mmCIF file of C-alpha atoms in Angstrom:
data_model
loop_
_atom_site.group_PDB
_atom_site.id
_atom_site.type_symbol
_atom_site.label_atom_id
_atom_site.label_comp_id
_atom_site.label_asym_id
_atom_site.label_seq_id
_atom_site.Cartn_x
_atom_site.Cartn_y
_atom_site.Cartn_z
ATOM 1 C CA ASP A 15 15.023 17.020 3.676
ATOM 2 C CA VAL A 16 17.970 15.330 5.342
ATOM 3 C CA ALA A 17 17.771 13.679 8.988
ATOM 4 C CA GLY A 18 19.269 15.491 11.854
ATOM 5 C CA ARG A 19 19.397 18.817 9.441
ATOM 6 C CA GLY A 20 16.816 21.645 10.464
ATOM 7 C CA GLU A 21 16.982 23.167 6.884
ATOM 8 C CA PRO A 22 16.926 21.260 3.763
ATOM 9 C CA VAL A 23 19.997 20.381 1.919
ATOM 10 C CA ALA A 24 20.798 20.948 -1.910
ATOM 11 C CA ALA A 25 21.227 17.671 -3.180
ATOM 12 C CA TYR A 26 22.376 17.406 -7.266
ATOM 13 C CA VAL A 27 22.498 14.234 -9.485
ATOM 14 C CA LEU A 28 25.926 14.286 -11.143
ATOM 15 C CA ALA A 29 24.648 10.722 -13.216
ATOM 16 C CA GLU A 30 22.056 8.560 -13.044
ATOM 17 C CA ALA A 31 23.223 4.930 -12.931
ATOM 18 C CA GLU A 32 21.074 2.194 -14.265
ATOM 19 C CA ARG A 33 19.554 0.048 -12.124
ATOM 20 C CA PRO A 34 19.390 -3.761 -12.517
ATOM 21 C CA THR A 35 16.072 -4.968 -12.948
ATOM 22 C CA ASP A 36 14.473 -7.839 -11.520
ATOM 23 C CA GLU A 37 14.824 -9.519 -15.083
ATOM 24 C CA ALA A 38 18.484 -8.902 -14.933
ATOM 25 C CA THR A 39 18.932 -10.740 -11.519
ATOM 26 C CA PRO A 40 17.976 -14.576 -11.431
ATOM 27 C CA PHE A 41 15.218 -15.325 -8.584
ATOM 28 C CA VAL A 42 16.636 -18.258 -6.571
ATOM 29 C CA GLY A 43 16.184 -20.393 -3.570
ATOM 30 C CA ARG A 44 13.049 -18.621 -2.849
ATOM 31 C CA ASP A 45 10.052 -20.785 -4.379
ATOM 32 C CA ASP A 46 9.014 -22.195 -0.605
ATOM 33 C CA GLU A 47 8.347 -18.063 0.323
ATOM 34 C CA LEU A 48 6.684 -17.485 -2.783
ATOM 35 C CA ARG A 49 4.370 -20.853 -2.609
ATOM 36 C CA ARG A 50 3.694 -19.660 1.124
ATOM 37 C CA LEU A 51 2.534 -16.073 -0.049
ATOM 38 C CA ARG A 52 0.890 -17.827 -2.773
ATOM 39 C CA ALA A 53 -1.246 -20.012 -0.667
ATOM 40 C CA ALA A 54 -2.265 -17.184 1.577
ATOM 41 C CA LEU A 55 -3.516 -15.305 -1.257
ATOM 42 C CA ASP A 56 -5.673 -18.447 -2.338
ATOM 43 C CA ASP A 57 -6.523 -18.964 1.403
ATOM 44 C CA ALA A 58 -8.110 -15.281 1.422
ATOM 45 C CA LEU A 59 -9.574 -15.703 -2.116
ATOM 46 C CA THR A 60 -11.454 -18.902 -1.292
ATOM 47 C CA ALA A 61 -12.424 -17.239 2.075
ATOM 48 C CA ARG A 62 -13.261 -14.043 0.204
ATOM 49 C CA ALA A 63 -11.872 -12.270 3.254
ATOM 50 C CA ALA A 64 -8.581 -10.366 4.095
ATOM 51 C CA ARG A 65 -5.322 -11.882 5.178
ATOM 52 C CA PHE A 66 -2.437 -10.232 6.815
ATOM 53 C CA VAL A 67 1.065 -11.694 5.944
ATOM 54 C CA THR A 68 4.365 -10.294 7.247
ATOM 55 C CA VAL A 69 7.876 -11.154 5.518
ATOM 56 C CA ILE A 70 10.387 -10.442 8.008
ATOM 57 C CA GLY A 71 14.306 -10.525 7.284
ATOM 58 C CA PRO A 72 16.967 -8.130 7.300
ATOM 59 C CA PRO A 73 17.628 -5.316 4.949
ATOM 60 C CA GLY A 74 18.612 -6.696 1.451
ATOM 61 C CA VAL A 75 17.529 -10.131 1.966
ATOM 62 C CA GLY A 76 15.156 -9.540 -0.920
ATOM 63 C CA LYS A 77 11.649 -8.875 0.608
ATOM 64 C CA THR A 78 10.857 -6.251 -1.955
ATOM 65 C CA ARG A 79 11.939 -8.729 -4.862
ATOM 66 C CA LEU A 80 9.694 -11.321 -3.463
ATOM 67 C CA SER A 81 6.535 -9.270 -3.324
ATOM 68 C CA ARG A 82 7.354 -8.212 -6.911
ATOM 69 C CA GLU A 83 7.954 -12.034 -8.143
ATOM 70 C CA LEU A 84 4.463 -12.850 -6.421
ATOM 71 C CA GLU A 85 2.973 -9.854 -8.348
ATOM 72 C CA ALA A 86 4.302 -11.207 -11.328
ATOM 73 C CA SER A 87 2.889 -14.488 -10.990
ATOM 74 C CA ILE A 88 -0.628 -13.194 -10.293
ATOM 75 C CA GLU A 89 -0.797 -10.166 -12.413
ATOM 76 C CA GLU A 90 -3.561 -11.610 -14.263
ATOM 77 C CA GLU A 91 -6.086 -12.340 -11.218
ATOM 78 C CA ALA A 92 -5.251 -9.689 -8.581
ATOM 79 C CA ARG A 93 -3.997 -5.901 -8.695
ATOM 80 C CA VAL A 94 -1.433 -5.081 -6.607
ATOM 81 C CA LEU A 95 -0.514 -1.888 -4.955
ATOM 82 C CA HIS A 96 2.664 -0.830 -3.295
ATOM 83 C CA THR A 97 3.204 1.766 -0.707
ATOM 84 C CA ALA A 98 6.408 2.051 1.791
ATOM 85 C CA CYS A 99 6.858 3.730 5.440
ATOM 86 C CA GLU A 100 9.714 6.113 5.809
ATOM 87 C CA ARG A 101 12.049 5.701 8.306
ATOM 88 C CA ALA A 102 12.109 9.568 8.779
ATOM 89 C CA GLY A 103 8.194 9.344 9.986
ATOM 90 C CA GLY A 104 5.533 11.605 8.169
ATOM 91 C CA SER A 105 1.994 11.505 8.521
ATOM 92 C CA THR A 106 0.270 8.427 10.169
ATOM 93 C CA PHE A 107 -1.559 7.448 7.305
ATOM 94 C CA GLY A 108 0.824 9.085 4.710
ATOM 95 C CA PRO A 109 1.498 5.183 3.240
ATOM 96 C CA LEU A 110 -2.016 4.826 2.361
ATOM 97 C CA VAL A 111 -2.355 8.235 0.796
ATOM 98 C CA ASP A 112 0.499 7.167 -1.519
ATOM 99 C CA LEU A 113 -1.410 3.814 -2.227
ATOM 100 C CA ILE A 114 -4.340 5.556 -3.445
ATOM 101 C CA ARG A 115 -2.861 8.595 -4.947
ATOM 102 C CA PRO A 116 -2.303 6.519 -8.467
ATOM 103 C CA ALA A 117 -6.280 5.688 -8.064
ATOM 104 C CA LEU A 118 -6.912 9.846 -7.784
ATOM 105 C CA GLY A 119 -5.016 10.602 -11.152
ATOM 106 C CA GLY A 120 -2.199 12.133 -9.039
ATOM 107 C CA GLU A 121 -4.183 14.843 -7.529
ATOM 108 C CA ALA A 122 -6.347 14.677 -4.407
ATOM 109 C CA THR A 123 -9.484 16.192 -4.904
ATOM 110 C CA ARG A 124 -13.058 15.908 -3.409
ATOM 111 C CA GLU A 125 -14.019 15.043 -7.290
ATOM 112 C CA SER A 126 -10.990 12.364 -7.322
ATOM 113 C CA LEU A 127 -11.891 10.855 -4.059
ATOM 114 C CA ALA A 128 -15.427 10.354 -5.307
ATOM 115 C CA ALA A 129 -14.363 8.937 -8.601
ATOM 116 C CA ILE A 130 -12.800 5.849 -6.231
ATOM 117 C CA VAL A 131 -15.854 5.627 -4.205
ATOM 118 C CA PRO A 132 -18.484 3.491 -5.998
ATOM 119 C CA ALA A 133 -21.647 4.791 -6.625
ATOM 120 C CA ALA A 134 -23.243 1.604 -5.046
ATOM 121 C CA GLU A 135 -21.639 2.652 -1.499
ATOM 122 C CA ALA A 136 -24.751 2.869 0.487
ATOM 123 C CA GLU A 137 -22.566 5.445 2.972
ATOM 124 C CA ARG A 138 -20.673 7.042 -0.139
ATOM 125 C CA ASP A 139 -20.498 10.480 1.315
ATOM 126 C CA ARG A 140 -19.374 9.630 4.487
ATOM 127 C CA VAL A 141 -16.475 7.285 3.089
ATOM 128 C CA ILE A 142 -15.271 10.505 1.133
ATOM 129 C CA ASP A 143 -15.577 12.900 4.021
ATOM 130 C CA GLY A 144 -13.498 10.425 5.927
ATOM 131 C CA LEU A 145 -10.962 10.123 3.063
ATOM 132 C CA ALA A 146 -10.859 13.905 2.610
ATOM 133 C CA GLY A 147 -9.593 14.011 6.074
ATOM 134 C CA VAL A 148 -6.830 11.685 5.461
ATOM 135 C CA VAL A 149 -5.652 13.666 2.246
ATOM 136 C CA GLY A 150 -5.968 17.003 3.777
ATOM 137 C CA LEU A 151 -9.106 18.225 1.699
ATOM 138 C CA GLY A 152 -11.036 18.479 4.904
ATOM 139 C CA GLU A 153 -11.458 18.223 8.805
ATOM 140 C CA ALA A 154 -9.733 14.859 10.513
ATOM 141 C CA ARG A 155 -11.907 12.489 11.654
ATOM 142 C CA SER A 156 -11.768 10.478 14.594
ATOM 143 C CA THR A 157 -9.347 7.650 14.698
ATOM 144 C CA GLU A 158 -12.181 4.960 14.490
ATOM 145 C CA GLU A 159 -13.944 6.953 11.664
ATOM 146 C CA THR A 160 -10.751 7.298 9.894
ATOM 147 C CA PHE A 161 -9.943 3.458 10.137
ATOM 148 C CA TRP A 162 -13.802 2.924 8.658
ATOM 149 C CA ALA A 163 -13.500 4.987 5.613
ATOM 150 C CA LEU A 164 -10.179 3.279 4.776
ATOM 151 C CA ARG A 165 -11.306 -0.185 5.526
ATOM 152 C CA ARG A 166 -14.216 0.558 2.992
ATOM 153 C CA LEU A 167 -11.994 2.190 0.555
ATOM 154 C CA VAL A 168 -10.034 -0.693 0.237
ATOM 155 C CA GLU A 169 -12.997 -3.351 0.051
ATOM 156 C CA ALA A 170 -14.068 -0.720 -2.991
ATOM 157 C CA LEU A 171 -10.808 -1.189 -4.463
ATOM 158 C CA ALA A 172 -11.235 -5.168 -4.217
ATOM 159 C CA VAL A 173 -14.778 -5.377 -5.561
ATOM 160 C CA ASP A 174 -13.937 -5.753 -9.246
ATOM 161 C CA GLN A 175 -10.923 -8.115 -8.517
ATOM 162 C CA PRO A 176 -8.756 -9.182 -5.537
ATOM 163 C CA LEU A 177 -6.682 -6.760 -4.147
ATOM 164 C CA VAL A 178 -2.757 -7.259 -2.733
ATOM 165 C CA LEU A 179 -1.392 -4.261 -0.567
ATOM 166 C CA VAL A 180 2.413 -4.474 -0.145
ATOM 167 C CA VAL A 181 3.724 -2.090 2.584
ATOM 168 C CA ASP A 182 7.472 -1.980 2.656
ATOM 169 C CA ASP A 183 9.654 -0.908 5.863
ATOM 170 C CA ILE A 184 6.363 -1.454 8.227
ATOM 171 C CA GLN A 185 8.748 -1.372 10.877
ATOM 172 C CA TRP A 186 8.738 2.508 10.502
ATOM 173 C CA ALA A 187 5.202 2.824 10.685
ATOM 174 C CA GLU A 188 3.033 4.639 13.522
ATOM 175 C CA ALA A 189 1.287 2.816 15.615
ATOM 176 C CA ARG A 190 -2.141 3.914 14.636
ATOM 177 C CA LEU A 191 -1.205 2.689 11.175
ATOM 178 C CA LEU A 192 -0.349 -0.813 12.532
ATOM 179 C CA ALA A 193 -3.418 -0.886 14.303
ATOM 180 C CA LEU A 194 -5.450 -0.225 11.220
#
């Protein structure tokens, strides 16, 4: 699909170019920003509570690279999940579905949803029903119920180790996703 076109456009890959890796490009001049991100994580760990951090800058300045450097520095102590908002839009909670898809084993089924919601969750069936509505396996729930189910899922994913969620291109997010 191409923006501005009503019908899909055929695309062909003529050659695949190797993309430079983060290791191939030195990370310089961003120690202060990395330190601030680390301080926010340390604060969240100490408080055992969520923290919201926004990294703002023009395209190409290295925001994603900064998050990758943070991830590399905390890989032993926290789980990092990445997603991105699409410029062309999409479903409101699509970026969150993309976040949890790897935990679902690639395919969303009620069984795969049940597998990522801990058995100890007091309202497990309600969480699964709320998530099923988000991934298209069930009836869509109210905004409040959807927010609740997604929050419970994030909490469940953070039970065993701290969780960092990275949302690239959040400027393209739907208003309800931002509210969540």
